[in-house]
Amino acid sequence: MKSAAFAYHRVRSAEEARDCLARYGGEAKVLAGGQSLVPMLHMRLVRPAALVDINRAEGLDRVEFPPEEDVVVIGAAVRHADVLRHAALGRRLPILREALALVGHPAIRNRGTPVGSVCHADPAAEMPAVLALLGGEVEALGAEGRYRIPADAFFLTYFTTALPPEDVAVAVRLPLPSPHTGQAFAEVARREGDFALVGAGASVRLDEDGRVAEARLVFCGVGDTPVRAYEVEAELAGVRPSAGTWEEAGAAAADRLQPEGDVHASAAYRREVAARLAARVLAAAFRRAREGPDAAEVAGPNAADGGASPAGRNDAPDHRGGLPE
Amino acid sequence: MSEAAVRPEEALYEVDVVVNGVRYVRQVEARTTLADFLREELGLTGTHIGCEQGACGACTVLLDGRSARSCLVYAVQADGADVVTVEGLGALAPRARRVTLDDGREVELHPLQEVFQAHHALQCGYCTPGFLIAAFEFLRDNPRPTEAEVRAALSGNLCRCTGYQNIVDAVLDAARRLAEEGAGPA
Ligand SMILES: Cc1cc2nc3c(=O)[nH]c(=O)nc-3n(C[C@H](O)[C@H](O)[C@H](O)COP(=O)(O)OP(=O)(O)OC[C@H]3O[C@@H](n4cnc5c(N)ncnc54)[C@H](O)[C@@H]3O)c2cc1C
Ligand code: FES
Ligand code: FES
């Protein structure tokens, strides 16, 4: 099908985008990579009066490491492929590469943007989960100027965020890991490039004695927003990991999930996969915290259970993007 | 609001674009996809349309050198851009072979197109243009791929005739041939 008619505005700056959105009073939509919006327009699930194309807006295509702050700021016109190619980002926040390599296919990653993915707020998507895991923020521009929305206030429900329709997201801000922190992301999908049935991300920081100073765990595909496992995170604090720690944590986290079943996977199956994935990413994050980022690939979906599990994509994502530096 | 004076469907936008080395200037509706523009405005029907949702890959073209779904880009967004469709792939080859089509036209074939032929990697050919563009970009970025990498790179393209094994074989063979020639695909 084809889109219904709309007016098109190519804006030169974030301010112009904001002003344009305001003039349409919530009836216009931002066009970033278009990899989610255009299919929705074609299916006529949305019929905005206008699209505000930010692809050529000045200054939004940057990845910045502001001095004095341990964050990376990724502009709203930076594409998934740009992030995958970005050497400094790959070094300083490797989980981003691990997660974004699982987004769609090369041509999708060439156009789609991490900020667009966050604004789209598909609960199965990787980028919202990473934002939630790291406790990042969305930087937005509205009538009153720039402001920030923290991840845990940003995602409201399926495809719904706290960003008002008159405001434009200009960037996401992601905290960089402090020393002795390891992070990992993995998922199970039906086929290479498909949305995750379930995905999980973990971050583990160790103290000098090798105890867990802080653990974080997030899931995608099992709720109406990314789901942080706050209780399990709290239970892990101060623990000295032993055999079984991560499996128990994964099982405990999955127990608290309320995934929905659909044609692709039942709720019980999703919970089972969530438990295994959580154990795996926690274990990998722990090993990386102890031994450095190169320590452990997240084991493939078939590694732990003898090979009979569903097709997955979390085996070594070395060249997954086809995007060497 | 000035925009309201013109109903959106009446508004036309200028597209000034280079496709396969030729410059075109046209007026389009905002909702015209690049895929429809290439096929209907420019008569370049090599770019195929399957799903119009980004899922099948039949419409894949190079947009400023990177593969993109032409069904998920509006033509007006390509204003000022450089587009390569399957019709222009041959011209990107270091040594293209000239062949004469049934209708008498002379075209240049990219080595990838030759290996697709040699490996019987196309049946009805509907998906082929998208596979060729995706494979072209992939080999440009990763000239010595493993089979697993080829499969991952082509995962965004669907073939209704399910000729996947032959397509993978063709791309691996193209990589070998291009490596022997000492040249990348571009
Ligand atoms: C075949 C296919 C497979 C895919 N597979 C995956 C997958 O596995 N995982 C995954 O996460 N995604 C997947 N995607 C979606 C893809 O990652 C998109 O790129 C992403 O979800 C949206 O980013 P975008 O830049 O394309 O945004 P757009 O499509 O341009 O916009 C999406 C929504 O966000 C709003 N928006 C965008 N940017 C802003 C902004 N700066 N300020 C305010 N609002 C904004 C838009 O108005 C729109 O409502 C897939 C897409 C396709 C077509
Ligand atoms: S027609 Fe564009 S991806 Fe199917
Ligand atoms: S050859 Fe027929 S669809 Fe692929």
PDB file of C-alpha atoms in Angstrom, chain B residues 2 4-5 37-38 44 46 67 75-76 82 86 96 140 156 178 183-184:
ATOM      1  CA  SER B   2       0.904  28.730   5.019  1.00  0.00           C
ATOM      2  CA  ALA B   4      -2.602  24.624   5.015  1.00  0.00           C
ATOM      3  CA  ALA B   5      -3.283  26.846   2.015  1.00  0.00           C
ATOM      4  CA  PHE B  37       9.919   7.120  -8.787  1.00  0.00           C
ATOM      5  CA  LEU B  38      12.637   4.929 -10.309  1.00  0.00           C
ATOM      6  CA  LEU B  44      14.092   1.952 -14.505  1.00  0.00           C
ATOM      7  CA  GLY B  46      15.007  -3.268 -12.616  1.00  0.00           C
ATOM      8  CA  SER B  67      22.276   0.020   0.355  1.00  0.00           C
ATOM      9  CA  ALA B  75      11.805  10.283  -3.720  1.00  0.00           C
ATOM     10  CA  VAL B  76      11.947  13.823  -2.365  1.00  0.00           C
ATOM     11  CA  ASP B  82      23.466   9.695  -6.027  1.00  0.00           C
ATOM     12  CA  VAL B  86      20.737  -2.779 -10.746  1.00  0.00           C
ATOM     13  CA  ALA B  96      32.411  -5.253 -17.038  1.00  0.00           C
ATOM     14  CA  ARG B 140      32.874  -4.012  -1.092  1.00  0.00           C
ATOM     15  CA  GLY B 156      17.357  -9.063   4.536  1.00  0.00           C
ATOM     16  CA  LEU B 178      37.263 -10.640  -7.509  1.00  0.00           C
ATOM     17  CA  ALA B 183      40.125  -5.879  -7.347  1.00  0.00           C
ATOM     18  CA  GLY B 184      37.208  -5.218  -5.052  1.00  0.00           C
TER      19      GLY B 184
END
